[in-house]
XYZ file of C-alpha atoms in Angstrom:
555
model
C -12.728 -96.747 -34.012
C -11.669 -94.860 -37.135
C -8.982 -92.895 -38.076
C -9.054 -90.786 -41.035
C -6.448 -88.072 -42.604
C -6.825 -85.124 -44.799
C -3.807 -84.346 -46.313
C -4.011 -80.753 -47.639
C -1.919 -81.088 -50.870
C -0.988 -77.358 -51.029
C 2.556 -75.655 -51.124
C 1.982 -73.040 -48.056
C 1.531 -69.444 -49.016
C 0.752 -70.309 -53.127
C -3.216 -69.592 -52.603
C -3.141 -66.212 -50.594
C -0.261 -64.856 -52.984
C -1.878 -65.896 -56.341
C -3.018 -63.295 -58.897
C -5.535 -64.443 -61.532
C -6.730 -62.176 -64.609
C -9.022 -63.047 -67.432
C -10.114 -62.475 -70.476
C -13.679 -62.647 -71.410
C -14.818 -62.686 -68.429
C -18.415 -60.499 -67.270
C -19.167 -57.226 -66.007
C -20.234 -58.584 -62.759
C -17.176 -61.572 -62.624
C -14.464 -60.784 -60.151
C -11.221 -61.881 -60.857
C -10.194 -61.753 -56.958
C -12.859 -64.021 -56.429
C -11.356 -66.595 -58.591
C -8.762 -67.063 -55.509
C -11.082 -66.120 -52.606
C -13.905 -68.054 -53.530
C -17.272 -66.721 -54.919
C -20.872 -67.962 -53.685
C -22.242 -70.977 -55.303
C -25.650 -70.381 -55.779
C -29.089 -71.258 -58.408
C -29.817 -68.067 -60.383
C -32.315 -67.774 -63.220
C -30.414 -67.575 -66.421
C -31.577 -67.815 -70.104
C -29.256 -70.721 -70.642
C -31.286 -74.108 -71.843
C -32.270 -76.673 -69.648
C -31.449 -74.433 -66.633
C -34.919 -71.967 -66.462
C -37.113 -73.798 -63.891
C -40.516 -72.342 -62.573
C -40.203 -74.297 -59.173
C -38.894 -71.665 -56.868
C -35.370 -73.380 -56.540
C -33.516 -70.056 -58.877
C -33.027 -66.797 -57.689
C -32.876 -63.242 -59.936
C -29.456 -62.668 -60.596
C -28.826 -59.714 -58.191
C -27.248 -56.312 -58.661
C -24.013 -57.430 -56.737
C -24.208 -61.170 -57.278
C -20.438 -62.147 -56.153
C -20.682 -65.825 -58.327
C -16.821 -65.890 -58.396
C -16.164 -65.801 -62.501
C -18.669 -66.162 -65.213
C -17.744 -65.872 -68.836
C -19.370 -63.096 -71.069
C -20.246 -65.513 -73.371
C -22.344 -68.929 -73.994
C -21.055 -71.999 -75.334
C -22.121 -72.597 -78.896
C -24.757 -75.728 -79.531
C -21.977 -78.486 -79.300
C -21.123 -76.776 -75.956
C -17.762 -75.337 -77.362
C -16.718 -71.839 -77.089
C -16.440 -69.756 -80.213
C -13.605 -67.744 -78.609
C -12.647 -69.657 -75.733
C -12.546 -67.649 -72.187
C -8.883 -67.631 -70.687
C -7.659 -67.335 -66.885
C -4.199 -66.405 -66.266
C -2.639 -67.046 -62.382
C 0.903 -65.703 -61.628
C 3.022 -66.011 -58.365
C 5.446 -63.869 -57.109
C 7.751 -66.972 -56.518
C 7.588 -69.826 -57.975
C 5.683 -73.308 -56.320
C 5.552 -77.011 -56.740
C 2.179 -78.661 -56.518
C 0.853 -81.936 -57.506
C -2.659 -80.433 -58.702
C -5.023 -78.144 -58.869
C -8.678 -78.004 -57.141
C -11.645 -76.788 -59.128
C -15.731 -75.631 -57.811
C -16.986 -74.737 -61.160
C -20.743 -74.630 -60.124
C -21.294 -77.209 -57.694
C -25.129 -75.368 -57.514
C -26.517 -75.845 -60.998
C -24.148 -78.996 -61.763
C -22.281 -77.082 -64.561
C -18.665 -77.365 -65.079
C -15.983 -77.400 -68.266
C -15.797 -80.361 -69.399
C -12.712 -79.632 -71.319
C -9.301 -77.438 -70.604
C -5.953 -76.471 -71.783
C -3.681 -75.616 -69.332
C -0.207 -74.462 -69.349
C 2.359 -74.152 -66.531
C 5.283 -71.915 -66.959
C 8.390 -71.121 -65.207
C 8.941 -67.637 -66.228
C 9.391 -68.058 -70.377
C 10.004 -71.264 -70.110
C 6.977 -73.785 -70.915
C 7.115 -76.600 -68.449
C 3.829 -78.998 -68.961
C 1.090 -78.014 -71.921
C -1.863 -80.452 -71.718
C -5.554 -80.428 -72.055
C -8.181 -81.841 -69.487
C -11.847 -83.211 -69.005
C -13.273 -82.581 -66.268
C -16.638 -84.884 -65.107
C -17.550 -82.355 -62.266
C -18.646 -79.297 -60.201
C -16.071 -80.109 -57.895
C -12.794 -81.398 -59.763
C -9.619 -81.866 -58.994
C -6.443 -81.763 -62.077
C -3.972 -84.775 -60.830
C -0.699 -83.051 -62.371
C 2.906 -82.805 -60.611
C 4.612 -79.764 -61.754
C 7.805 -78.169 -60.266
C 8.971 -74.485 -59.960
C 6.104 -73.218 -61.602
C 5.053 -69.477 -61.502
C 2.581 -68.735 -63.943
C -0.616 -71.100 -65.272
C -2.685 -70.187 -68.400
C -6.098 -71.633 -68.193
C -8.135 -71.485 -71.330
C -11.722 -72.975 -70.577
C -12.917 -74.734 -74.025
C -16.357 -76.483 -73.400
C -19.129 -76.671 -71.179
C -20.800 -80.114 -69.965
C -24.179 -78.537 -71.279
C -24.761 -76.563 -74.722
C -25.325 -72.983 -74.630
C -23.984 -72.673 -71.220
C -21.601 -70.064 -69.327
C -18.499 -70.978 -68.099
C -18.316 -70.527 -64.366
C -15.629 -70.698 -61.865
C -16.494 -70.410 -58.274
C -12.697 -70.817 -57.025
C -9.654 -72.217 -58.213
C -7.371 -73.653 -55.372
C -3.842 -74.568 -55.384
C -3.194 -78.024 -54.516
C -5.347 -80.897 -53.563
C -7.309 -82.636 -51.206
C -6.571 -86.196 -49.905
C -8.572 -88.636 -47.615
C -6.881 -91.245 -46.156
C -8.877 -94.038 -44.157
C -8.008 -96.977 -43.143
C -6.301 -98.545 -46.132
C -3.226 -95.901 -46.346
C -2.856 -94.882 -42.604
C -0.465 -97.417 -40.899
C 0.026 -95.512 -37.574
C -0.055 -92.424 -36.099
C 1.712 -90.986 -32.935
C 0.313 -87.525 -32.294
C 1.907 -85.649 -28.790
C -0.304 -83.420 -27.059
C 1.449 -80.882 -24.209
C 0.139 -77.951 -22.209
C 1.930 -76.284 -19.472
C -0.330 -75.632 -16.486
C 1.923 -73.002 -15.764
C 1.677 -71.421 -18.732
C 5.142 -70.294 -18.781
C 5.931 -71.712 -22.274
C 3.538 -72.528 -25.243
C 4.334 -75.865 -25.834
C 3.922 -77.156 -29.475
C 2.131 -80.510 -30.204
C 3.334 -83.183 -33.177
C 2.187 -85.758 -35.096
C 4.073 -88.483 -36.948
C 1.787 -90.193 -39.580
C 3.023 -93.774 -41.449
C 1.446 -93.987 -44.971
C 1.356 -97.139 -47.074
C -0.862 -95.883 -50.809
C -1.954 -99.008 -52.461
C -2.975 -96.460 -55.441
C 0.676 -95.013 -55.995
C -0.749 -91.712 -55.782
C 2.217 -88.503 -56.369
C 2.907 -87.134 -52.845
C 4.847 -84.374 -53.205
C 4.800 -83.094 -49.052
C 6.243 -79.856 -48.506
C 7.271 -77.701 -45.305
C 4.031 -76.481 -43.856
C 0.977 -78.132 -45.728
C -2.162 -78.538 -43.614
C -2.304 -82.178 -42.020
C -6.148 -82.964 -40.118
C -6.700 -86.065 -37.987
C -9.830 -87.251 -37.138
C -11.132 -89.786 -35.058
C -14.200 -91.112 -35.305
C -15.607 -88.105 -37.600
C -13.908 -85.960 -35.052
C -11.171 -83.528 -35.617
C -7.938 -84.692 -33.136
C -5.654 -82.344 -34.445
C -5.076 -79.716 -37.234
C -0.675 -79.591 -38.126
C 1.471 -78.536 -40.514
C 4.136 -80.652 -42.245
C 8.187 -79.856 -40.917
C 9.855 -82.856 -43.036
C 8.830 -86.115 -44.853
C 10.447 -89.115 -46.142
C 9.562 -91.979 -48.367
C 11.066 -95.141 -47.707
C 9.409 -96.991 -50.842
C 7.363 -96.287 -53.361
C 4.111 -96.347 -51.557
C 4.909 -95.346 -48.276
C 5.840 -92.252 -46.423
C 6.337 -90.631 -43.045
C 4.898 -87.495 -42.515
C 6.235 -85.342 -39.484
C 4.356 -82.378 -38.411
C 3.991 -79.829 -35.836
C 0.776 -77.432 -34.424
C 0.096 -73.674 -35.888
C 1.976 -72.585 -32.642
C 5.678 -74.220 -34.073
C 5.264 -71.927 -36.827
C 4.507 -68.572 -35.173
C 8.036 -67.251 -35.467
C 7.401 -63.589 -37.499
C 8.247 -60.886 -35.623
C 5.873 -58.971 -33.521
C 7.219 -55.077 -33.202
C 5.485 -55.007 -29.605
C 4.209 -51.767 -28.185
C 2.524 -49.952 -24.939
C -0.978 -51.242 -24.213
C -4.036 -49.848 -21.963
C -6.493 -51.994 -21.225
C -6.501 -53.329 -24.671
C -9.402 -56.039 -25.615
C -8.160 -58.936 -25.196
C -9.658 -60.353 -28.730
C -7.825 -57.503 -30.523
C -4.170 -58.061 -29.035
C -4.237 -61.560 -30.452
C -5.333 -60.348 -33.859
C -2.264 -58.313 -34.075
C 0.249 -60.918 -32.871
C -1.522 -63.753 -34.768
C -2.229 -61.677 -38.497
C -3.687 -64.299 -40.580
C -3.459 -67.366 -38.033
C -7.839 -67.895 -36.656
C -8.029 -68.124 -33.360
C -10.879 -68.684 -31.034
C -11.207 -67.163 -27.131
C -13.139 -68.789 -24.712
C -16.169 -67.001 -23.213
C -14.372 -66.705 -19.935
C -12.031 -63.567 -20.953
C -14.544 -61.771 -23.275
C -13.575 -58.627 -20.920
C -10.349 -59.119 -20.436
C -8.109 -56.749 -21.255
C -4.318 -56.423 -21.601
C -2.145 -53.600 -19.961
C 1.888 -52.914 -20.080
C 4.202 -53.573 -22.819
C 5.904 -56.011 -25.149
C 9.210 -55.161 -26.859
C 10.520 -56.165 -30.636
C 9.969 -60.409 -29.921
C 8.358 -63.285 -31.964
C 4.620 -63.696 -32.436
C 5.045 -67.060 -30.187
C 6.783 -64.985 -27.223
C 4.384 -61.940 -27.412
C 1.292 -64.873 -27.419
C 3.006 -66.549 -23.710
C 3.561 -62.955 -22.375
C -0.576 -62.306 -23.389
C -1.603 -65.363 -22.071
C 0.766 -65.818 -18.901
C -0.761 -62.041 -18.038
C -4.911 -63.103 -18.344
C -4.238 -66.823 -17.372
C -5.134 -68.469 -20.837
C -4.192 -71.889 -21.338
C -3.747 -72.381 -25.868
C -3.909 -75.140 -27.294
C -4.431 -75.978 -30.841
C -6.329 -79.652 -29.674
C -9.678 -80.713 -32.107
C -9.792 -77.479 -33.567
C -8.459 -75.696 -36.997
C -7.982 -72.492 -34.702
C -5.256 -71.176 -31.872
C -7.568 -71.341 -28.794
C -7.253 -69.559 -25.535
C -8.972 -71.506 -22.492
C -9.537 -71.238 -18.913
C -7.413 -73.373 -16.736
C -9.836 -75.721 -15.249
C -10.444 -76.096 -11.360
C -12.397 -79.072 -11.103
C -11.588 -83.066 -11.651
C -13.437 -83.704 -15.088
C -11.752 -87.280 -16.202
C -11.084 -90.070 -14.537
C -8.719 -92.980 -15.309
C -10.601 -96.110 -14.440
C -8.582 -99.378 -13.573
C -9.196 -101.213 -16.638
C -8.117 -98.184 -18.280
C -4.819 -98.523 -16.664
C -1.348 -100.529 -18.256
C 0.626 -101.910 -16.376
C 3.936 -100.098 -15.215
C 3.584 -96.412 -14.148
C 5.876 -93.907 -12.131
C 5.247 -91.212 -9.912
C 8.127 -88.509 -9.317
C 8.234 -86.137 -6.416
C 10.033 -82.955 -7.430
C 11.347 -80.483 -4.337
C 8.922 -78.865 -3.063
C 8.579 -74.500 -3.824
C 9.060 -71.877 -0.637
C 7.587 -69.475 -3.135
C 6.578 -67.891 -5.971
C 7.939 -64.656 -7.501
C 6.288 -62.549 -9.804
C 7.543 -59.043 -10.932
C 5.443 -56.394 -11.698
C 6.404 -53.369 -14.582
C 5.477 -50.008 -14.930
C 6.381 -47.713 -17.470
C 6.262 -44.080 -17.440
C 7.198 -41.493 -20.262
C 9.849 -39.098 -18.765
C 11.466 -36.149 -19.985
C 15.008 -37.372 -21.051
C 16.291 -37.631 -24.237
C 18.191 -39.965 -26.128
C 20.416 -40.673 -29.452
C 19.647 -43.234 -31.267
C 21.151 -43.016 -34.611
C 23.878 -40.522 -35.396
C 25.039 -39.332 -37.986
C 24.003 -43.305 -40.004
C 23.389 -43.711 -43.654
C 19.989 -44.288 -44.249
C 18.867 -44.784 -47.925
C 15.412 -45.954 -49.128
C 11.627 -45.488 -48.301
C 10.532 -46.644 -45.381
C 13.301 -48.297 -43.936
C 12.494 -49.863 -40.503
C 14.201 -49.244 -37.425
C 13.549 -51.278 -34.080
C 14.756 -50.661 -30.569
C 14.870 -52.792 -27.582
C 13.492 -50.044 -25.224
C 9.981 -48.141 -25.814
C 10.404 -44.354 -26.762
C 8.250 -41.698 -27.937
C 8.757 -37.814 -29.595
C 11.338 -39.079 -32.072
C 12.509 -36.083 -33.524
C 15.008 -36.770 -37.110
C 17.701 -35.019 -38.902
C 18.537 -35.419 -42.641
C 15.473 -37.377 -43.228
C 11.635 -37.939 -42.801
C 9.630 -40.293 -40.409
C 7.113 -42.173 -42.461
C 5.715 -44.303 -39.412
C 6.903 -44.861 -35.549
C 5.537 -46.867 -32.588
C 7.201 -46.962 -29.186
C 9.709 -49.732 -30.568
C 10.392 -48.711 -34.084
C 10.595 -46.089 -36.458
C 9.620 -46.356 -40.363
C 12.423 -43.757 -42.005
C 12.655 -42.154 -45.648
C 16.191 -40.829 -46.251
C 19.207 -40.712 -48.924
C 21.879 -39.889 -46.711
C 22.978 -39.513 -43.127
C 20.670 -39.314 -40.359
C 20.235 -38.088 -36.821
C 17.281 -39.482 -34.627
C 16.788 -38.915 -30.959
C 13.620 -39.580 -28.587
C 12.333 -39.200 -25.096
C 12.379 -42.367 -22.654
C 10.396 -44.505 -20.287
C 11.223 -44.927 -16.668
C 10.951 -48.280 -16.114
C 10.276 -49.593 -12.584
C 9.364 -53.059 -11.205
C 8.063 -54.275 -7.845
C 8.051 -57.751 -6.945
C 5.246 -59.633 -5.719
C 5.708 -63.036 -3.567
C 3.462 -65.988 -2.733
C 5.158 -68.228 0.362
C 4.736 -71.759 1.330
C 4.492 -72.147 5.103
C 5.175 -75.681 4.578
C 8.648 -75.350 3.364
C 11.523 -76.304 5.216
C 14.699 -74.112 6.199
C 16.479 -76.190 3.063
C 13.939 -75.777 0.697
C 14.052 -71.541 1.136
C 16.202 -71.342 -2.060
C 14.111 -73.434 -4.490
C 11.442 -71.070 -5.617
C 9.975 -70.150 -9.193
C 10.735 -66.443 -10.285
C 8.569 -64.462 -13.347
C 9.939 -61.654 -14.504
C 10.139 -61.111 -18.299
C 6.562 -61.183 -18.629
C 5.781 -56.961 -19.116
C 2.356 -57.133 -19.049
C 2.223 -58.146 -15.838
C 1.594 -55.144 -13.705
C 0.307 -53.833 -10.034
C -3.520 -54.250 -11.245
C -3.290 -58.266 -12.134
C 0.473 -59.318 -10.498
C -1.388 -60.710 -7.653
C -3.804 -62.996 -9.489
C -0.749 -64.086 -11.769
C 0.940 -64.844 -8.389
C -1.529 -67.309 -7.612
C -1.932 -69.047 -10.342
C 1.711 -70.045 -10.840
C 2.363 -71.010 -7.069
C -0.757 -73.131 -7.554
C 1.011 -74.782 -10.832
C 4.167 -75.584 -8.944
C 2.342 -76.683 -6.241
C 1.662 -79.966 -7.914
C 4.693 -82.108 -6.945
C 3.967 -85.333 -8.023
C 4.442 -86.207 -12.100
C 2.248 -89.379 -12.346
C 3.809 -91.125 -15.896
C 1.386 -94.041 -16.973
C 0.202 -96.038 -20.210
C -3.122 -95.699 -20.634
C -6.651 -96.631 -22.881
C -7.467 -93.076 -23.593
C -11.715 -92.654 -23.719
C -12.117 -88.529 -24.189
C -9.637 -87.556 -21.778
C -7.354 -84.617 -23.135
C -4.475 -82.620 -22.605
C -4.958 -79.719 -20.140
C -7.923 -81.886 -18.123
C -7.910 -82.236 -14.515
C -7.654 -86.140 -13.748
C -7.430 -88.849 -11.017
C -5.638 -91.804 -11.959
C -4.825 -94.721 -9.449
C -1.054 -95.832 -8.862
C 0.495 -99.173 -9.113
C 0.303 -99.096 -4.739
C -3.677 -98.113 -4.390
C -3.261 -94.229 -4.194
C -4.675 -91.988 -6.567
C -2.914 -89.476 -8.467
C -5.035 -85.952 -8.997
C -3.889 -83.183 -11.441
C -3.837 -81.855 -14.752
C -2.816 -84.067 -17.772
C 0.260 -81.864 -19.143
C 1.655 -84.830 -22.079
C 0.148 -86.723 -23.809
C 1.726 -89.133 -26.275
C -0.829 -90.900 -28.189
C -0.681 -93.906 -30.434
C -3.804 -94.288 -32.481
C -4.394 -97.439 -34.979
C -7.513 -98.449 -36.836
C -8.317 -100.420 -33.155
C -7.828 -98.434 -30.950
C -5.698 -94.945 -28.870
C -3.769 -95.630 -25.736
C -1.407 -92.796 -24.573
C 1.210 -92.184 -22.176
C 0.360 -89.000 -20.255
C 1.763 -87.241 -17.407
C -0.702 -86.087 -14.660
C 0.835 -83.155 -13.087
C -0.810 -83.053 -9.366
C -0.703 -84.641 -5.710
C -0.975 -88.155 -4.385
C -3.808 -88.403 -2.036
C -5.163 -91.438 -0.386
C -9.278 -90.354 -0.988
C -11.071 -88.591 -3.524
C -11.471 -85.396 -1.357
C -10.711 -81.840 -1.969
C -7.057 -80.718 -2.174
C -6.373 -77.678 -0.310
C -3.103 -75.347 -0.410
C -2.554 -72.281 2.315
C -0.004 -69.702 1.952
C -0.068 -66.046 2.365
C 0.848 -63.785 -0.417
C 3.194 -60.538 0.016
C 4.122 -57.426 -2.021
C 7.221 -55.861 -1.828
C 7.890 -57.368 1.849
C 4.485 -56.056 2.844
C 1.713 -58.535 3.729
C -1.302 -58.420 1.672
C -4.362 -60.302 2.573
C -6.753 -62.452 0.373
């Protein structure tokens, strides 16, 4: 087995906020492109050495998109009479330990030598020129609080060449193998349930026989792989270096970070795909085949982008996980055994725990409904700018102001323009809930008051209550918590697996932790199995009758 790490070098936010302008650039360069990334491709030029009759170039198009070329050709010693120069600001200013370059990784061309100078405001902070020996380059420099970089491109690696830039990235690229990566404990937990979005971690040990600069910082991209395949994708909460060459990394999945608020609103059978581009903005995601008609209905108030995913995914039954992907993924829960923990598999130890078993399952249904009643919700309150935002914690609609103008509303906020006092009133919703119950006819008199209740979850309504219903009383229907040590071999977090017990019986459920420990020889784990204990490997069935509002309804 191998383990492997890239260690995006990047301070979080630098690349997408970066603003680079040139001069002597072309008439079909972009500057945008010089932080996007342009297309990397062979076009027919007139520069020497590069016109080839073999098919490989392509006319230069009309709308060609290269990224940045230079107006101008390098002279016959491949320097620049007047030397191109790119200029990248930052709102804020960022730390970084280097900078990534793709000149033109197509035709082999690149600089081959650069001035650059970083700036902190006025101030010049590090002024130093550069050769670089590639397409694909990377400038080793550590330089802190930085918010401007002048780049002024002086040569080309070829005589009579353009310069071309197909992206400049912030930051750096690092592989570590097997040399640097002492250990690594990465946590992977799903709730069957699906009444919380768990987040998964990863604590990486690094020993750097080269004395490379590390310079981690909150929220750089951390990928795992194992075996050429990608275990995890996290972001970096907190380091610390305990010597010169070696550092702990701690880290946490895309769904720890999903904390900007979400201003909610009133849904109708709204696609699926498009609700969770709206709570998760820039964050890809991925959703399985399974719910490519689903649709969401009801409402979320003012909340956090994490809290309006659950309440999505709790109402459509979507299990998300960030596991052996760079994306947020929504998946089915699965219904059939697809691992199996073999014997030799097995460590030695292991626990099972009963918990008390559920008499039911509550789920509570909303409805909201626009009535005719109005209400005040500012009066008479200084308001002074453009567009200052307003939230509420209860949907309203008509919003009728006083003293000022509306510049944008939704059912939870207003977006006022004002310089003085305001008055603002609205109509309300009726809002109205029914409850919908799943009972176990197993459960004793004592057990009656141990039950699992839903009901902050507004997008859960009369149309899809019932199927929620169902799915949670079949999550808290498995008792039994098998915890073992195990050799993991594929299985995953969020499988459904049978494991034997220290006493012969076999444990059947789905894996909800697991804590993995993964070295250059190996990955052994211990998970929790979530499930029942059954003496055979035969179906397990569960009976119970659902009811609405004290009224039986049959399935």
């Amino acid at each position: 087995m191998s383990l492997e790490i890239n260690y995006i070098d990047a301070p979080e936010g630098a690349q997408e906020k970066m603003i680079a302008e040139s001069t002597g650039g072309n008439a079909f360069s972009s500057d945008a492109l010089i932080a996007s990334g342009g297309k990397s491709k062979a076009y027919a030029t007139l520069e020497p050495g590069l016109w080839r009759l073999d098919g490989t170039r392509k006319l230069l198009p009309d709308d060609p998109h290269p990224g940045w070329w230079s107006v101008a050709r390098s002279g016959e010693n491949g320097q620049f009479e007047s030397p191109p120069v790119i200029t990248i600001t930052f709102p804020v200013p960022y730390s970084s330990t280097g900078f990534t370059f793709t000149f033109s990784p197509a035709t082999e061309q690149w600089c081959s030598e650069i001035h650059v100078a970083w700036y902190n405001g006025q101030t010049l902070i590090v002024n130093q020129d550069y050769f670089p020996d590639s397409a694909n380059w990377t400038l080793l420099e550590t330089v802190e609080s930085f918010d401007k970089i002048v780049i002024t491109l002086k040569k080309t690696n070829r005589p009579g060449q353009f310069a071309k830039i197909q992206r400049i990235e912030v930051g750096r690229t690092i592989l570590l193998g097997a040399n640097e990566i002492t250990s690594v404990r990465l946590v992977n937990e799903i709730d069957p349930s699906i009444c919380e979005l768990t987040v998964d971690t990863m604590s990486v040990n690094i020993y750097d026989p080269q004395n490379r600069s590390f310079l981690p910082q909150e929220n750089q991209r951390v990928e795992l792989y194992k075996d050429g395949k990608l275990r995890a994708t996290q972001y970096i909460k907190s380091s610390t270096r305990k010597a010169e060459s070696n550092y702990t990394i701690e880290a946490q999945s895309a769904i720890g970070l999903l904390a900007d608020e979400f201003l909610g609103g009133m849904y109708y059978q709204r696609p699926l795909s498009e609700m969770v581009a709206d709570i998760l903005s820039n964050w890809e995601f991925e959703i399985a085949p399974e719910f490519a008609s689903s649709t969401v209905t009801g409402y979320l108030p003012v909340c956090s982008q994490r809290e309006a995913l659950q309440r999505v995914a709790f109402s459509v039954g979507a299990l998300v996980t960030t596991q052996d992907s760079t994306k947020i993924r929504l998946l089915p829960i699965p219904s059939t055994v697809t691992q199996r923990f073999r014997e030799s598999e097995i460590l030695l130890g292991g626990n099972v725990r009963t918990a008390p078993r559920y008499a039911r399952v509550e789920v509570i249904a909303h409805t909201y409904t626009q009535q005719d009643v109005t209400e005040t919700l500012m009066n008479e309150e200084e308001v002074n700018g453009e567009n200052v935002l307003f939230t509420f914690s209860a949907p309203h609609y008509d919003y009728v102001i006083e003293g000022g103008e509306i510049t944008g509303s939704d059912v939870n906020w207003v977006k006022i323009t004002a310089s003085g006092t305001v008055k603002l009133t609205a109509k309300t919703y009726l809002h109205t809930t029914r409850t919908f119950t799943k009972l176990n006819p197993e459960a004793t008199a004592k057990e009656r008051g141990n039950y699992a209740s839903v009901s902050e979850c507004t997008l859960i309504h009369n149309g899809n209550a019932l199927e929620a219903a169902e799915r949670l009383y079949s999550a808290k229907q498995r008792r039994q918590t098998a915890t073992q040590k195990v050799v993991i071999s594929g299985q995953e977090a969020g499988d459904i697996a049978s494991s034997l017990t220290p006493w012969g019986t076999i444990t059947r459920g789905f894996i909800s932790s697991m804590d993995s420990t993964l070295t250059q020889n190996g990955h052994t784990a211990s998970i929790q199995i979530q499930g029942i204990e059954v003496t055979l490997e035969s179906v397990w069935p569960y009976s119970g009758e659902i009811y609405s509002g004290g009224m039986e309804v049959l399935y």
